[in-house]
Coordinates of C-alpha atoms in Angstrom, one line a residue:
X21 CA -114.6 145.0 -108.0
X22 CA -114.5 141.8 -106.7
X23 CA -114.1 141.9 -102.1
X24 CA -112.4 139.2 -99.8
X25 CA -113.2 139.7 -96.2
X26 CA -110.2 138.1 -93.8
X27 CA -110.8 137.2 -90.5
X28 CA -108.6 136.3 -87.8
X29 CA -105.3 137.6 -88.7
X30 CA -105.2 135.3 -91.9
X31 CA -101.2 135.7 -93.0
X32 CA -100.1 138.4 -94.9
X33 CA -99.1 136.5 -97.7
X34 CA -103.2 135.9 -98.5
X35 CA -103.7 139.6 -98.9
X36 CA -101.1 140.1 -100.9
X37 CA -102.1 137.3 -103.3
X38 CA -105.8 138.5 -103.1
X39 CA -104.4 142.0 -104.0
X40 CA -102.4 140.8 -106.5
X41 CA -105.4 139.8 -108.6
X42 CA -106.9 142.7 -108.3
X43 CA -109.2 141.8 -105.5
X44 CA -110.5 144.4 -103.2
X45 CA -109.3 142.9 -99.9
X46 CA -110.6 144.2 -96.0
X47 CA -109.4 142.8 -92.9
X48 CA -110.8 141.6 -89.2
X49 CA -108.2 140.6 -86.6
X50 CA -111.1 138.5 -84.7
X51 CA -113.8 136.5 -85.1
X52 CA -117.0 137.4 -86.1
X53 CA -120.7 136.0 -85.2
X54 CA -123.9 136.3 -85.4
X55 CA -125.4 139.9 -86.9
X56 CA -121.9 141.4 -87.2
X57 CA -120.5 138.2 -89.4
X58 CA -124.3 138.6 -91.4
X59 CA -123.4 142.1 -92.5
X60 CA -119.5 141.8 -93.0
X61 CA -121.1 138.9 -95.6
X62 CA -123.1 141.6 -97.4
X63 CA -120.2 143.8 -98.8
X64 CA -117.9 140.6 -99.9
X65 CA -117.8 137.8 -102.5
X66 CA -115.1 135.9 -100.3
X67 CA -114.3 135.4 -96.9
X68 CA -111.3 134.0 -95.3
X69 CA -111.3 132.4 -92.2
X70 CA -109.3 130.2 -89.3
X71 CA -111.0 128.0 -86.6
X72 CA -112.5 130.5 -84.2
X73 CA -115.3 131.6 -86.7
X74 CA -118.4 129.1 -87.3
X75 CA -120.3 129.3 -90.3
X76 CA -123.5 127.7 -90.1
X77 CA -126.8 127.3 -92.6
X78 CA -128.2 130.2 -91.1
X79 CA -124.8 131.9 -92.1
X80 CA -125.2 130.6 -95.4
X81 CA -128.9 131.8 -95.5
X82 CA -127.9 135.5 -94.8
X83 CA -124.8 135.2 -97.8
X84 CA -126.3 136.1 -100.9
X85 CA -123.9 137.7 -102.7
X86 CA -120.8 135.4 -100.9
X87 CA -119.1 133.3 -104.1
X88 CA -116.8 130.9 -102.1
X89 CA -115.0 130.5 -98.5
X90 CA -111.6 129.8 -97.7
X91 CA -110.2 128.1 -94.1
X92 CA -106.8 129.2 -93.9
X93 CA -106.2 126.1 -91.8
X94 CA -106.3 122.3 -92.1
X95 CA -109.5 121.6 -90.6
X96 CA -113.5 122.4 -91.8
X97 CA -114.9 121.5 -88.8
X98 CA -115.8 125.4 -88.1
X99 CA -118.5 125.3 -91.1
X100 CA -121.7 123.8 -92.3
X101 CA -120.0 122.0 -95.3
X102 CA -123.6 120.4 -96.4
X103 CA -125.3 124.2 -96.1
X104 CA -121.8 125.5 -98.0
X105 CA -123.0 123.0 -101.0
X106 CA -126.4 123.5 -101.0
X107 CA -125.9 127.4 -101.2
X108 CA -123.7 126.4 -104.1
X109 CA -120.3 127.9 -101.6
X110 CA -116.9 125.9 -102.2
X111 CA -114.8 125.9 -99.2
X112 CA -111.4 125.6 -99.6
X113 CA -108.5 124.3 -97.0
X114 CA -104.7 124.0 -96.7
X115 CA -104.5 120.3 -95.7
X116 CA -100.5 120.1 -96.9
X117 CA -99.1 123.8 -95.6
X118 CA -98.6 123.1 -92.0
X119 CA -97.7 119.4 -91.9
X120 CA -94.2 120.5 -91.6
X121 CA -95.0 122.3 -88.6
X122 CA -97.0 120.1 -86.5
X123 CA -94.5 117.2 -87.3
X124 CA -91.6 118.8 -85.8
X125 CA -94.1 120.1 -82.9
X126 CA -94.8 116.4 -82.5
X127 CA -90.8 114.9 -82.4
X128 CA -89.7 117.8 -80.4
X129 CA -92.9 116.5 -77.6
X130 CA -91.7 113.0 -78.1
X131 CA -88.1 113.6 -76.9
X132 CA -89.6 116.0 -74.2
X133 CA -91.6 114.0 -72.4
X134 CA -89.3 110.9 -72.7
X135 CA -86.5 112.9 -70.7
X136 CA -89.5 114.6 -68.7
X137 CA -88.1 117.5 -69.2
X138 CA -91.5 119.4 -68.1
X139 CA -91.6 118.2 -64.3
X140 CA -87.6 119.0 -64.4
X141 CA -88.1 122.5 -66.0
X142 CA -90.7 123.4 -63.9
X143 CA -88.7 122.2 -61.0
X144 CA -85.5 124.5 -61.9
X145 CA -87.8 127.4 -62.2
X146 CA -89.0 126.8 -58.5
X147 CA -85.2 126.8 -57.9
X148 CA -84.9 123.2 -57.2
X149 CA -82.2 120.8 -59.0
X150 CA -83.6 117.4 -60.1
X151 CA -80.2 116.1 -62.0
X152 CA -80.9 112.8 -62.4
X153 CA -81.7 110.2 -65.2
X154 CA -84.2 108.1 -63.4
X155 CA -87.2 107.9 -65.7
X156 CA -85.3 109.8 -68.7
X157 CA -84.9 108.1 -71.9
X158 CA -84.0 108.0 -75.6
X159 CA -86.3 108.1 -77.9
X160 CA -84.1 105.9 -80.1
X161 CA -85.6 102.2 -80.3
X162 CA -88.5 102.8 -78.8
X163 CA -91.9 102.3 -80.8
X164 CA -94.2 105.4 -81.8
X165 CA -97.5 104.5 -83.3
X166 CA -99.2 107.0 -85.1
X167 CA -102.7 106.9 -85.0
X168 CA -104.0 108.3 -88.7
X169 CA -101.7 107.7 -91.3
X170 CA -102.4 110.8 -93.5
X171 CA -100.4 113.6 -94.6
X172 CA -99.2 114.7 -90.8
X173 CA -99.1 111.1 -89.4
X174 CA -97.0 109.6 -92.2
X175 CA -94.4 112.6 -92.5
X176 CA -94.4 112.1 -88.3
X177 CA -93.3 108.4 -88.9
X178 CA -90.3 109.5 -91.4
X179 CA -89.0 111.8 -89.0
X180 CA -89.4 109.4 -86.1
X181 CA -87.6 106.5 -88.4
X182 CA -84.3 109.3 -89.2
X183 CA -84.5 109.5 -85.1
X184 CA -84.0 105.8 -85.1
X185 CA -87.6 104.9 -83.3
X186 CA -89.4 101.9 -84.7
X187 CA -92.9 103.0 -86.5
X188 CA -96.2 101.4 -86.2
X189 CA -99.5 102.9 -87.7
X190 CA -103.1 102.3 -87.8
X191 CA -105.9 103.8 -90.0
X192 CA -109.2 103.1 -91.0
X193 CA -107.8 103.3 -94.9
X194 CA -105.5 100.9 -96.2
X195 CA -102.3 103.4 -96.4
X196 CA -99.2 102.5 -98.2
X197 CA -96.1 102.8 -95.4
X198 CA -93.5 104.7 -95.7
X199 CA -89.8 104.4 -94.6
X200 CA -90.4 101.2 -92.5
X201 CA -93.3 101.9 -91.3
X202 CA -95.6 98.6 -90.4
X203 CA -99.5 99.0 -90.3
X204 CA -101.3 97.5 -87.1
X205 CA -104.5 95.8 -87.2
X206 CA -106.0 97.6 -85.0
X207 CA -106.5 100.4 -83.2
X208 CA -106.0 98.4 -79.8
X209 CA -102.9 96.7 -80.8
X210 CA -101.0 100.0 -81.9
X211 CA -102.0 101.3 -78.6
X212 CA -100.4 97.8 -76.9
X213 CA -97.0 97.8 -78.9
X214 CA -96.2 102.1 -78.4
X215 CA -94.1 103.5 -76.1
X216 CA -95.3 106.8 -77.7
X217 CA -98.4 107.7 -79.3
X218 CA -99.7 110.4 -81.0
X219 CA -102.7 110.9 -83.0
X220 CA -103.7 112.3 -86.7
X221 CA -107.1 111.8 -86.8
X222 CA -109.8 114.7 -88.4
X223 CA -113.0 115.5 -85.9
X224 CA -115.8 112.9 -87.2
X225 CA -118.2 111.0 -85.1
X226 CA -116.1 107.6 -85.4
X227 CA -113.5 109.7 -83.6
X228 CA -115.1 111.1 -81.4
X229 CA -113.6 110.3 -77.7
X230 CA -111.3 107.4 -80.1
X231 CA -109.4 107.7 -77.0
X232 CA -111.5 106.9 -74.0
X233 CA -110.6 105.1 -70.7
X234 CA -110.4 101.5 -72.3
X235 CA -108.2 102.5 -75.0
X236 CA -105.7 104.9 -71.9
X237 CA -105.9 101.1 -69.9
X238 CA -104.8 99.9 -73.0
X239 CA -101.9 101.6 -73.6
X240 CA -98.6 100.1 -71.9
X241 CA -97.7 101.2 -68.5
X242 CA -95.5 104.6 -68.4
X243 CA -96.1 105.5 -72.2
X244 CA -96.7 108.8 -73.7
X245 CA -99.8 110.5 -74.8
X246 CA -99.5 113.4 -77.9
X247 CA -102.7 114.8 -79.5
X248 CA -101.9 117.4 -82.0
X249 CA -105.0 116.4 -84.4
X250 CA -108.7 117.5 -82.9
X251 CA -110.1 117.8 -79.3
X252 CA -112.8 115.9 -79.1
X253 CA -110.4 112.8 -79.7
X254 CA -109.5 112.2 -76.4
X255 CA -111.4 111.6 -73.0
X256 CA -109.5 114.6 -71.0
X257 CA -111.0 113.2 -67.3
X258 CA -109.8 109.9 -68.2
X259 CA -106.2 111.0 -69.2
X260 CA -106.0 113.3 -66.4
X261 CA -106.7 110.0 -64.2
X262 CA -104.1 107.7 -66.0
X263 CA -101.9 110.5 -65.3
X264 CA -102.5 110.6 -61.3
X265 CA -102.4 107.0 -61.5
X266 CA -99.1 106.7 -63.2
X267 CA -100.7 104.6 -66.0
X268 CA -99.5 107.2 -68.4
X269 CA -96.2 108.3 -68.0
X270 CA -96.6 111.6 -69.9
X271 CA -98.8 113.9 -72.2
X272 CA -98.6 116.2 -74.9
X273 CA -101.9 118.2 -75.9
X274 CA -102.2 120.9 -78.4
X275 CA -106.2 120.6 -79.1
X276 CA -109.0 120.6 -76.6
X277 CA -112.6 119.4 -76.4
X278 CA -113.4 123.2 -75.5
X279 CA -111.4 126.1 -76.2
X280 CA -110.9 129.7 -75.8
X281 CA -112.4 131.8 -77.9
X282 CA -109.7 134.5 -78.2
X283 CA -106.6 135.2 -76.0
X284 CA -108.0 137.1 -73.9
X285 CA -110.2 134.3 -72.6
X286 CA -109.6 131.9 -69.7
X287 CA -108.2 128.6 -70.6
X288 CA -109.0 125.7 -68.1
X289 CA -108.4 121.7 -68.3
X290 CA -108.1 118.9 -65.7
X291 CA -104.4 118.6 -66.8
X292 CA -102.8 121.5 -65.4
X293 CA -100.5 121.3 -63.0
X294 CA -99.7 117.6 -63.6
X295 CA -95.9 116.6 -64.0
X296 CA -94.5 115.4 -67.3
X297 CA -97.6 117.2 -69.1
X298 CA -97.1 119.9 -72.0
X299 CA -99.8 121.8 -72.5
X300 CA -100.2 124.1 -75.7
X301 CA -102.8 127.0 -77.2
X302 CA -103.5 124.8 -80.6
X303 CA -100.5 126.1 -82.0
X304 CA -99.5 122.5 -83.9
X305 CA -99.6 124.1 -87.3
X306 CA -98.4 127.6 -85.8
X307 CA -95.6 128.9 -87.5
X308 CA -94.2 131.8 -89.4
X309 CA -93.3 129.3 -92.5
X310 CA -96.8 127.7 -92.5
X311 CA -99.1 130.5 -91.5
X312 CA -97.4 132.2 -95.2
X313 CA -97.4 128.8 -97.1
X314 CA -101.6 128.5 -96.0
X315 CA -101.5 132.1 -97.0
X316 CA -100.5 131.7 -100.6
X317 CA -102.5 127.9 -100.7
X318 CA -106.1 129.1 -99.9
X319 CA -105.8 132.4 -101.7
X320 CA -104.5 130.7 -104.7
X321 CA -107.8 128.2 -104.5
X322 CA -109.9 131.3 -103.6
X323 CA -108.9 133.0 -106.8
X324 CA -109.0 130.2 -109.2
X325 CA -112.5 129.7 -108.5
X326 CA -113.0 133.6 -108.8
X327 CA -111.3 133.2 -112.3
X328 CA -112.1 130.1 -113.9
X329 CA -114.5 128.1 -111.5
X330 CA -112.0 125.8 -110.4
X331 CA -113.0 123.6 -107.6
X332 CA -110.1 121.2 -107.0
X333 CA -109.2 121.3 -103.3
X334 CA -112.9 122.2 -102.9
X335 CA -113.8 120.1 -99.7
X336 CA -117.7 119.9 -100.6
X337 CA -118.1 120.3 -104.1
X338 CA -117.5 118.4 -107.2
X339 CA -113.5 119.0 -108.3
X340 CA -113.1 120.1 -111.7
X341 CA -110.0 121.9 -113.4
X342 CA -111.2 123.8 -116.6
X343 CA -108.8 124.4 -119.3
X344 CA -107.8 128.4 -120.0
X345 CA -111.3 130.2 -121.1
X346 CA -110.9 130.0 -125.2
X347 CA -114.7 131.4 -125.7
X348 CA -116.4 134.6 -124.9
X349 CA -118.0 133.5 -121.6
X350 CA -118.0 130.5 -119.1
X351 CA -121.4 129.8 -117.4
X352 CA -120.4 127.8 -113.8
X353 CA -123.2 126.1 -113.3
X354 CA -123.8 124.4 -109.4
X355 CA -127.1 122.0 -109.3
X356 CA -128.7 119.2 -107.9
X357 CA -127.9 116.0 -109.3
X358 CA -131.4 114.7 -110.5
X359 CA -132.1 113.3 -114.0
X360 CA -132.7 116.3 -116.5
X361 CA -130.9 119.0 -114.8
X362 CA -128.1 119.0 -117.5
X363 CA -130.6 118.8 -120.1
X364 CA -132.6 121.4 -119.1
X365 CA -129.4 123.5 -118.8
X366 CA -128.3 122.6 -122.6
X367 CA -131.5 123.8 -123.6
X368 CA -131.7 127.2 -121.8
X369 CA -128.2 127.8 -123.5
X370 CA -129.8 126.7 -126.5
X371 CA -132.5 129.0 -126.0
X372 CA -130.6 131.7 -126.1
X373 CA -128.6 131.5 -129.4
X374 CA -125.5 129.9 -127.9
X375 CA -123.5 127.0 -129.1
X376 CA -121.6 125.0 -126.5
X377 CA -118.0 125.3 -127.0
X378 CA -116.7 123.1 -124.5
X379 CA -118.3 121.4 -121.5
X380 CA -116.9 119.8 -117.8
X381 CA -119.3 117.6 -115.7
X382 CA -118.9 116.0 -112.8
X383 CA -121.4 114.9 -109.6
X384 CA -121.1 114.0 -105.5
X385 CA -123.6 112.8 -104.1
X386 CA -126.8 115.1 -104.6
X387 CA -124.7 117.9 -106.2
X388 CA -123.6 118.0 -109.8
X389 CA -121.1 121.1 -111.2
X390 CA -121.3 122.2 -114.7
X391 CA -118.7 124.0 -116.4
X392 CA -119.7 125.3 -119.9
X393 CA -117.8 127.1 -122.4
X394 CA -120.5 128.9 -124.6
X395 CA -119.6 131.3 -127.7
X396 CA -121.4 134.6 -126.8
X397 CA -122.0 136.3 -124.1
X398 CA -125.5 135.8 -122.5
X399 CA -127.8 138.4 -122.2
X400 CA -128.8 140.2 -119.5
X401 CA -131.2 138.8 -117.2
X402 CA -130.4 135.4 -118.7
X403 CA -128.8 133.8 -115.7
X404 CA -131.7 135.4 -113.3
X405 CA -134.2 133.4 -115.1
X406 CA -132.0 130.2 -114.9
X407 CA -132.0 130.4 -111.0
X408 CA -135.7 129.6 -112.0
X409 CA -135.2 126.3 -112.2
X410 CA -135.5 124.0 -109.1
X411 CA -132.8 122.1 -110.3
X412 CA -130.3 124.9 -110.3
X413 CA -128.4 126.0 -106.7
X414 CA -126.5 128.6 -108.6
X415 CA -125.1 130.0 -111.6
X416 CA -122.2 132.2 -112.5
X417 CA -120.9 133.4 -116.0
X418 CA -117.1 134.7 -116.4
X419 CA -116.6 136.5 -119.5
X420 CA -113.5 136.6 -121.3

């Protein structure tokens, strides 16, 4: 029978679905590494993970029998997506499950930090009563610009718009607005216009430190800081100086460019202890509702694959939905994309008796995935002796 490995205190709702088709399923509450992540990969087909558990090509390289890998989480970040595709792995995400949650995170900042709640909080708590309005405001006609325009940025801006704040937005893709959302031209003159911004961006090397000490000088004087989206997006020493300064009026951070590994672990940042700043564990997407709907998401990708060699949601392999299996056997069929390998794959079915029933194609860059309905089952041995070929990264057969 077919084992998923969880780590990290995946939701419930992922066992239950892995359970549900019929999956032997075993869980980790923590992260594993090195030798003691090598053998948990020995004894399981899938493996389930958050962001505290790196999977690298040497991971990969020590996987053999591991079929496909699921982050129960928005970002990929945490793995070798390249090494995943060249061991023939598809990883799988939840980019749609927690949007919800880190867009309400994000508003409920927003309103926080313009009535500076923090400083005042923390101020009542020492037993001191700062009643006063000085420096408190709406957030109603002010401008937020949202910095990454994708699924979390764009639902941010709707909420922002019912709250009645004006919405500005820059990406590097053309993005159609929603609401009444108007796109900027650049990145510097979303930056100029805010009163508020908070950022949406995924961990790449263009975003890398996106916000350094130019683009903190470039915001308007007093304005508000939120970064829900990845850590190494922001230049912490230069925020935490903006903030002494008084250049920035306020922050919200949720990611950081180091964190800890597990809650029993130290947390340390240059912001602590700085008025008007919220602080937060990377909690954004953190919620009962989301951690079940990422649940059911991943493990529903994590199973079709099992099943019927689905890839679409698949973040580094060709997508391909297959129709129901109508033949005795399915050969998925991961290779490099070089001139031939389909041929030479015809041919070995060909070789063996088999007539092609039905048959799915489609390539990414140096990978091509081959879905091929055949009408026998092949014999035993038969997809041994394909690996053979140079051509061929992996091959899996699913009989009916």
């Amino acid at each position: 029978m077919t084992s998923a490995l969880l780590l990290e205190n995946i939701h419930a709702s992922a066992q239950q679905a892995l359970a549900q088709a019929q999956l032997t399923v075993a869980t980790q509450p923590k992260a594993l590494a090195g030798d003691a992540l090598h053998d948990a990969l020995q004894r399981h087909e899938l493996l389930g993970i958050r962001s505290a558990t790196h999977l690298t090509a040497d991971t990969f390289a020590h996987a053999r029998h591991l079929l496909s890998v699921g982050c129960f989480c928005i970002g990929t970040s945490q793995v070798d997506l390249p090494a995943a595709a060249h061991a023939g792995i598809p990883v799988f995400n939840a980019p749609f499950s927690n949007t919800r949650s880190v867009a309400e995170l994000v508003i409920g900042q927003t309103i926080m930090l313009m009535r500076r709640i923090p400083e005042k909080s923390r101020a009542a708590h020492r037993g001191e009563w700062q009643k006063s309005a000085k420096g408190s405001f709406e957030i109603r006609g002010k401008t937020l610009a949202v910095i990454g325009y994708g699924n979390i940025g764009a639902q941010v801006g709707i909420l922002a718009e019912a709250m009645g704040m004006r919405v500005v937005f820059y990406d590097i893709r053309p993005r159609l607005s929603l609401g009444s959302a108007v796109p900027a031209p650049s990145l510097a003159d979303a930056l100029a216009q805010a009163d508020v911004v908070t950022l949406h961006v995924p961990a790449t090397p263009q975003t890398k430190l996106l916000i350094d000490r130019a683009a903190i000088a470039g915001m308007r004087r007093g304005s508000i800081l939120i970064n829900a989206s990845r850590g190494s997006v922001v230049d912490i020493e230069a925020l935490a100086a903006a903030l002494d300064e008084g250049h920035i009026g306020g922050a919200a951070i949720d990611v950081f460019p180091e964190e800890p590994r597990s809650n029993a672990d130290a947390f340390v940042s240059p912001l602590q202890d700085k008025p008007n700043v919220i602080l937060t564990p990377h909690v954004g997407g953190s919620t009962e509702e989301a951690q079940e709907n990422i649940g059911v998401e991943v493990a529903t990708k994590l199973i079709g694959f099992l099943q019927t060699g689905a890839t679409v949601g698949a973040v580094n392999l060709p997508q391909i939905q297959p129709a129901p299996l109508q033949a005795p056997a399915r050969i998925l069929n991961i290779h490099y994309n070089r001139p031939g390998a389909l041929s030479h794959f015809n041919q070995a079915v060909a070789d063996i008796g088999a007539n092609i029933v039905a048959q799915q194609l489609q390539t990414e860059g140096d990978i091509g995935y081959a879905i091929t309905d055949i009408n026998i089952v092949p014999p035993t041995g038969w997809v041994k002796s394909l690996m053979e070929d140079p051509t061929v990264i992996r091959t899996r057969t699913i009989v009916a």
